[in-house]
């Protein structure tokens, strides 16, 4: 074998070996090692073969040179393909798998007490009521005295009320919003005042120390007990359904005279047909006491009115058959998702 042929054979053997080494490498540093071993300028094995060119005649050198270039190009190309394949595989590992089944969206739901608030509000709104608000930190005067409740009255007892440093208190009901509204606006007044109230109560199935109330107040010339009863009866029918009846039981509140507890009797569907429920108490109410009008600088000889206060959580309990008030506060989705939302 001539020297040329033996050099060419060595180049081809190197080519076979190098391509196999590329195929066996599965990381970019392994590919780099192959590159240096075969293609390195000084120490590379192809360069090593070409050192034998010096022993050849000038007319023989180009054949070997050409073969060396072909082998180098083939190896470069195989290395480039291997590097690209490796990069694509690495990228795909971090990328999302678009063939996975999609997750169902979780739908939020309106909290049952918020829903009761919204429904109550939307009924009174169509009857011409507007919304009013007042502060949760109140004074004794707004919370009690202006509402015809002397501070030595049991309702004003420190037992029930959370006092703040400096003489203020957390309002124990939304009724002070009546006073604030009447002081700020001339009649006619028709407001609904929702908000949080606070009492020193235990946390049990029927009490929570903090709860929502909705206050209603109507003051105008010539407002009578008929307007009072008709308004509440209409509310009850719209909220609980056409067949619903209301009953007023005589009661006492310092800020109304006469005062009443309002009960509803609903008609519910049963397997044997529609049946009436027991009477359920839904709110306290009454005709605004003239002393309250006077405290709020409204002339009781010219104006009269009625007021009512209810707890939307209690209303929601009655509407949805919930027996423990605390479930409304515990944010357990198994409970809440029964009222809509969830999957
Ligand atoms: N403020 C009363 C309470 O918290 C509820 C109430 C009763 C409000 C009668 C009224 C009303 O406006 O007329 O127990």
Coordinates of C-alpha atoms and ligand atoms in Angstrom, one line a residue:
X1 CA 0.0 0.0 0.0
X2 CA 1.4 3.4 -0.9
X3 CA 1.8 6.0 1.8
X4 CA -1.1 8.0 0.3
X5 CA -3.4 5.0 0.5
X6 CA -2.4 4.2 4.0
X7 CA -3.0 7.8 5.1
X8 CA -6.4 7.8 3.4
X9 CA -7.3 4.5 5.1
X10 CA -6.3 5.9 8.5
X11 CA -8.5 9.0 7.9
X12 CA -11.5 6.8 7.0
X13 CA -11.0 4.6 10.0
X14 CA -10.9 7.8 12.2
X15 CA -14.0 8.9 10.5
X16 CA -15.9 5.7 11.4
X17 CA -14.6 5.9 14.9
X18 CA -15.4 9.6 15.4
X19 CA -19.0 9.3 14.0
X20 CA -19.6 6.4 16.4
X21 CA -18.3 8.4 19.3
X22 CA -20.7 11.3 18.4
X23 CA -23.6 8.8 18.3
X24 CA -22.7 7.5 21.7
X25 CA -22.5 11.0 23.3
X26 CA -25.7 12.1 25.1
X27 CA -24.5 15.4 26.6
X28 CA -23.0 18.5 25.2
X29 CA -19.8 18.2 27.2
X30 CA -19.3 14.6 25.8
X31 CA -19.8 16.1 22.3
X32 CA -17.2 18.7 23.0
X33 CA -14.8 16.0 24.1
X34 CA -15.3 14.2 20.8
X35 CA -14.7 17.4 18.9
X36 CA -11.5 18.2 20.6
X37 CA -10.2 14.6 20.3
X38 CA -10.7 14.4 16.6
X39 CA -10.8 18.0 15.2
X40 CA -8.5 19.7 17.7
X41 CA -5.9 21.8 15.8
X42 CA -2.8 20.7 17.5
X43 CA -3.6 17.6 19.5
X44 CA -6.5 16.4 17.3
X45 CA -6.2 13.0 15.7
X46 CA -7.0 14.1 12.2
X47 CA -4.3 16.8 12.5
X48 CA -2.0 14.0 13.7
X49 CA -2.6 12.0 10.5
X50 CA -2.0 15.1 8.4
X51 CA 1.5 15.4 9.9
X52 CA 2.4 12.5 7.7
X53 CA 1.9 14.7 4.6
X54 CA 5.4 16.0 4.9
X55 CA 6.7 12.6 3.7
X56 CA 4.6 12.8 0.5
X57 CA 5.5 14.3 -2.8
X58 CA 3.8 17.7 -3.7
X59 CA 1.6 16.0 -6.3
X60 CA 0.3 13.4 -3.8
X61 CA -0.6 15.8 -1.0
X62 CA -3.9 17.2 -2.4
X63 CA -5.6 13.8 -2.4
X64 CA -4.9 13.3 1.2
X65 CA -5.8 16.9 2.0
X66 CA -9.1 16.6 0.2
X67 CA -10.0 13.4 2.1
X68 CA -9.1 15.0 5.4
X69 CA -11.4 17.9 4.6
X70 CA -14.2 15.6 3.7
X71 CA -13.8 13.7 6.9
X72 CA -13.7 16.9 8.9
X73 CA -16.8 18.3 7.3
X74 CA -18.7 15.0 7.8
X75 CA -17.8 15.0 11.5
X76 CA -18.7 18.7 11.9
X77 CA -22.1 18.0 10.4
X78 CA -22.8 15.0 12.6
X79 CA -21.7 17.0 15.7
X80 CA -24.0 19.9 14.7
X81 CA -27.0 17.6 14.3
X82 CA -26.3 15.9 17.6
X83 CA -26.1 19.3 19.4
X84 CA -29.3 20.5 17.9
X85 CA -31.1 17.3 18.9
X86 CA -29.8 17.6 22.4
X87 CA -30.9 21.2 22.8
X88 CA -34.4 20.4 21.5
X89 CA -34.7 17.5 24.0
X90 CA -33.6 19.8 26.9
X91 CA -36.2 22.5 26.0
X92 CA -39.0 20.0 25.7
X93 CA -38.4 18.7 29.2
X94 CA -39.3 22.1 30.8
X95 CA -42.2 22.8 28.4
X96 CA -45.9 22.0 29.2
X97 CA -47.3 18.8 27.8
X98 CA -50.0 20.1 25.5
X99 CA -51.6 16.7 25.1
X100 CA -52.7 16.5 28.8
X101 CA -56.5 16.7 29.5
X102 CA -57.4 20.2 30.6
X103 CA -58.4 21.1 34.2
X104 CA -62.0 22.0 34.8
X105 CA -62.3 25.7 35.9
X106 CA -63.4 26.2 39.5
X107 CA -66.3 28.6 39.6
X108 CA -66.6 30.9 42.6
X109 CA -70.0 31.3 44.2
X110 CA -71.8 34.1 46.1
X111 CA -71.8 33.4 49.9
X112 CA -75.3 32.6 51.0
X113 CA -75.4 35.6 53.4
X114 CA -74.2 37.9 50.7
X115 CA -76.8 36.5 48.5
X116 CA -79.5 37.1 51.1
X117 CA -78.2 40.7 51.4
X118 CA -78.3 41.2 47.7
X119 CA -81.8 39.8 47.3
X120 CA -83.2 41.8 50.2
X121 CA -81.6 44.9 48.8
X122 CA -82.9 44.4 45.3
X123 CA -86.5 44.1 46.6
X124 CA -86.4 47.3 48.7
X125 CA -84.6 49.1 45.9
X126 CA -87.6 48.6 43.6
X127 CA -89.8 50.1 46.4
X128 CA -87.8 53.3 46.3
X129 CA -85.3 52.7 49.1
X130 CA -81.7 54.0 48.8
X131 CA -78.7 52.6 50.6
X132 CA -77.2 54.3 53.7
X133 CA -74.1 53.6 55.7
X134 CA -72.7 54.6 59.1
X135 CA -69.5 53.9 61.1
X136 CA -69.0 50.7 63.1
X137 CA -67.3 52.7 65.8
X138 CA -70.0 54.8 67.3
X139 CA -70.8 57.0 70.3
X140 CA -73.2 56.1 73.1
X141 CA -75.4 58.9 71.9
X142 CA -76.0 57.5 68.4
X143 CA -76.1 53.9 69.5
X144 CA -78.4 54.4 72.5
X145 CA -79.5 57.8 73.7
X146 CA -80.7 59.3 70.4
X147 CA -82.6 56.0 69.9
X148 CA -84.6 56.7 73.1
X149 CA -82.5 54.2 75.1
X150 CA -81.2 55.7 78.3
X151 CA -77.8 54.4 79.3
X152 CA -79.2 52.6 82.3
X153 CA -81.6 50.7 80.1
X154 CA -80.7 46.9 79.9
X155 CA -80.0 47.2 76.1
X156 CA -77.3 49.7 76.9
X157 CA -75.7 47.5 79.6
X158 CA -72.0 47.1 79.3
X159 CA -72.7 43.3 79.3
X160 CA -73.9 43.5 75.7
X161 CA -71.7 46.2 74.3
X162 CA -68.0 46.3 73.3
X163 CA -66.6 49.6 74.5
X164 CA -63.6 51.3 73.0
X165 CA -60.9 53.2 74.8
X166 CA -61.8 56.8 75.0
X167 CA -65.6 56.3 75.4
X168 CA -66.6 55.1 71.9
X169 CA -68.2 51.7 71.3
X170 CA -68.7 49.2 68.5
X171 CA -72.2 49.7 67.4
X172 CA -74.5 47.0 68.7
X173 CA -77.0 47.4 65.9
X174 CA -77.5 49.4 62.6
X175 CA -80.1 51.6 64.2
X176 CA -77.7 54.5 64.7
X177 CA -77.7 54.9 60.9
X178 CA -81.4 56.1 61.3
X179 CA -80.2 59.0 63.4
X180 CA -77.3 59.9 61.1
X181 CA -79.6 59.8 58.1
X182 CA -82.3 61.9 59.6
X183 CA -79.8 64.5 60.8
X184 CA -78.3 64.7 57.3
X185 CA -81.5 64.6 55.2
X186 CA -84.9 66.1 55.3
X187 CA -87.8 63.7 54.8
X188 CA -89.0 62.0 52.7
X189 CA -86.5 59.3 53.8
X190 CA -86.5 55.7 52.6
X191 CA -83.2 53.9 53.4
X192 CA -81.8 50.5 53.8
X193 CA -78.6 50.4 55.9
X194 CA -76.7 47.2 55.8
X195 CA -73.6 46.6 58.0
X196 CA -71.6 44.8 60.6
X197 CA -72.6 45.1 64.3
X198 CA -70.8 43.7 67.4
X199 CA -71.9 42.4 70.7
X200 CA -70.3 40.6 73.6
X201 CA -72.0 37.3 72.6
X202 CA -70.9 33.7 72.7
X203 CA -70.0 32.0 69.5
X204 CA -72.6 29.2 69.2
X205 CA -75.2 27.8 66.8
X206 CA -77.5 30.9 67.0
X207 CA -75.1 33.7 68.0
X208 CA -71.9 35.3 66.7
X209 CA -70.3 38.3 68.4
X210 CA -70.0 40.0 65.0
X211 CA -72.8 39.8 62.5
X212 CA -74.6 41.6 59.7
X213 CA -77.7 43.6 60.1
X214 CA -80.0 45.4 57.7
X215 CA -81.8 48.5 59.0
X216 CA -84.8 50.0 57.2
X217 CA -86.2 53.4 57.8
X218 CA -89.1 55.3 56.2
X219 CA -90.0 58.8 57.4
X220 CA -92.5 61.1 55.6
X221 CA -95.7 63.0 56.1
X222 CA -98.7 60.7 56.7
X223 CA -96.8 57.4 57.1
X224 CA -99.1 55.0 58.9
X225 CA -99.2 51.5 60.3
X226 CA -100.8 50.4 57.1
X227 CA -97.8 51.5 55.1
X228 CA -95.6 49.7 57.6
X229 CA -97.4 46.4 57.4
X230 CA -98.0 46.5 53.7
X231 CA -94.4 47.2 52.9
X232 CA -93.2 44.3 55.1
X233 CA -95.8 42.0 53.7
X234 CA -94.8 42.8 50.1
X235 CA -91.1 42.2 51.0
X236 CA -92.0 38.8 52.5
X237 CA -94.0 37.8 49.4
X238 CA -91.2 38.8 47.1
X239 CA -88.5 37.1 49.1
X240 CA -90.2 33.9 50.1
X241 CA -92.9 33.6 47.4
X242 CA -96.5 34.6 46.7
X243 CA -98.2 32.5 49.3
X244 CA -96.1 33.9 52.2
X245 CA -98.0 35.6 55.0
X246 CA -96.7 37.9 57.8
X247 CA -97.8 38.2 61.4
X248 CA -96.9 41.1 63.7
X249 CA -96.5 40.1 67.4
X250 CA -96.5 43.0 69.9
X251 CA -93.0 43.5 71.3
X252 CA -90.9 46.2 72.7
X253 CA -88.0 48.3 71.3
X254 CA -87.1 51.6 72.9
X255 CA -87.0 53.3 69.5
X256 CA -90.4 52.2 68.1
X257 CA -93.9 52.6 69.5
X258 CA -95.8 50.4 68.9
X259 CA -93.2 47.7 68.3
X260 CA -93.5 44.3 66.8
X261 CA -91.7 41.1 66.0
X262 CA -92.4 40.2 62.4
X263 CA -93.0 36.5 61.6
X264 CA -93.5 34.8 58.2
X265 CA -95.4 31.7 57.3
X266 CA -94.1 30.3 54.0
X267 CA -95.6 27.9 51.6
X268 CA -93.1 25.1 50.7
X269 CA -93.3 22.2 48.3
X270 CA -93.7 18.8 49.8
X271 CA -94.2 15.4 48.2
X272 CA -97.9 15.6 49.1
X273 CA -98.2 19.1 47.7
X274 CA -97.6 22.7 49.0
X275 CA -97.6 23.0 52.8
X276 CA -97.3 25.9 55.1
X277 CA -94.4 26.2 57.5
X278 CA -94.5 27.2 61.1
X279 CA -94.3 30.9 61.9
X280 CA -90.7 32.0 61.6
X281 CA -89.4 35.2 63.3
X282 CA -87.5 37.4 60.7
X283 CA -87.2 40.9 62.2
X284 CA -87.9 43.5 64.8
X285 CA -89.9 46.6 63.7
X286 CA -92.3 49.3 64.6
X287 CA -93.5 52.8 64.2
X288 CA -90.6 55.3 64.9
X289 CA -90.9 56.7 68.4
X290 CA -91.6 60.4 68.4
X291 CA -88.7 60.8 70.8
X292 CA -86.3 59.4 68.1
X293 CA -87.6 61.9 65.5
X294 CA -87.1 64.7 68.0
X295 CA -83.6 63.6 68.8
X296 CA -82.9 63.7 65.0
X297 CA -84.4 67.2 64.7
X298 CA -87.5 66.0 62.8
X299 CA -90.8 67.4 63.8
X300 CA -92.9 64.5 65.1
X301 CA -96.2 66.5 64.7
X302 CA -95.5 66.7 60.9
X303 CA -93.7 63.5 60.2
X304 CA -94.1 59.9 61.1
X305 CA -92.4 56.7 60.0
X306 CA -91.6 53.1 60.5
X307 CA -88.4 51.1 61.0
X308 CA -87.2 47.6 60.9
X309 CA -84.0 45.6 61.6
X310 CA -83.1 42.1 60.4
X311 CA -80.2 39.8 60.3
X312 CA -79.5 38.5 56.8
X313 CA -77.7 35.4 58.2
X314 CA -80.8 34.5 60.1
X315 CA -82.9 35.1 57.0
X316 CA -80.5 32.9 55.0
X317 CA -80.7 30.1 57.7
X318 CA -84.5 30.1 57.4
X319 CA -84.4 30.2 53.6
X320 CA -81.9 27.4 53.1
X321 CA -82.7 25.3 56.2
X322 CA -79.3 25.9 57.8
X323 CA -79.3 25.0 61.5
X324 CA -75.9 26.3 62.7
X325 CA -75.0 30.0 62.2
X326 CA -71.3 29.2 62.5
X327 CA -71.2 27.3 59.2
X328 CA -71.6 30.7 57.5
X329 CA -68.3 31.8 59.0
X330 CA -66.1 28.7 58.6
X331 CA -65.4 29.0 54.9
X332 CA -65.8 25.3 54.3
X333 CA -66.2 24.9 50.6
X334 CA -68.1 21.6 51.1
X335 CA -70.8 23.7 52.8
X336 CA -70.5 26.8 50.6
X337 CA -70.5 25.0 47.3
X338 CA -74.1 23.8 48.0
X339 CA -75.2 27.3 47.3
X340 CA -73.7 27.5 43.9
X341 CA -70.1 27.7 42.6
X342 CA -67.7 24.8 42.9
X343 CA -67.4 22.6 39.8
Ligands
LIG1 N1 -82.0 47.3 66.5 C1 -82.7 46.1 66.8 C2 -81.7 45.0 67.3 O1 -80.6 45.1 67.0 C3 -83.5 45.6 65.6 C4 -84.6 46.6 65.3 C5 -85.8 46.4 65.9 C6 -84.4 47.6 64.4 C7 -86.8 47.3 65.6 C8 -85.4 48.5 64.2 C9 -86.6 48.3 64.8 O2 -85.3 49.5 63.3 O3 -87.6 49.1 64.5 O4 -82.2 44.1 67.9

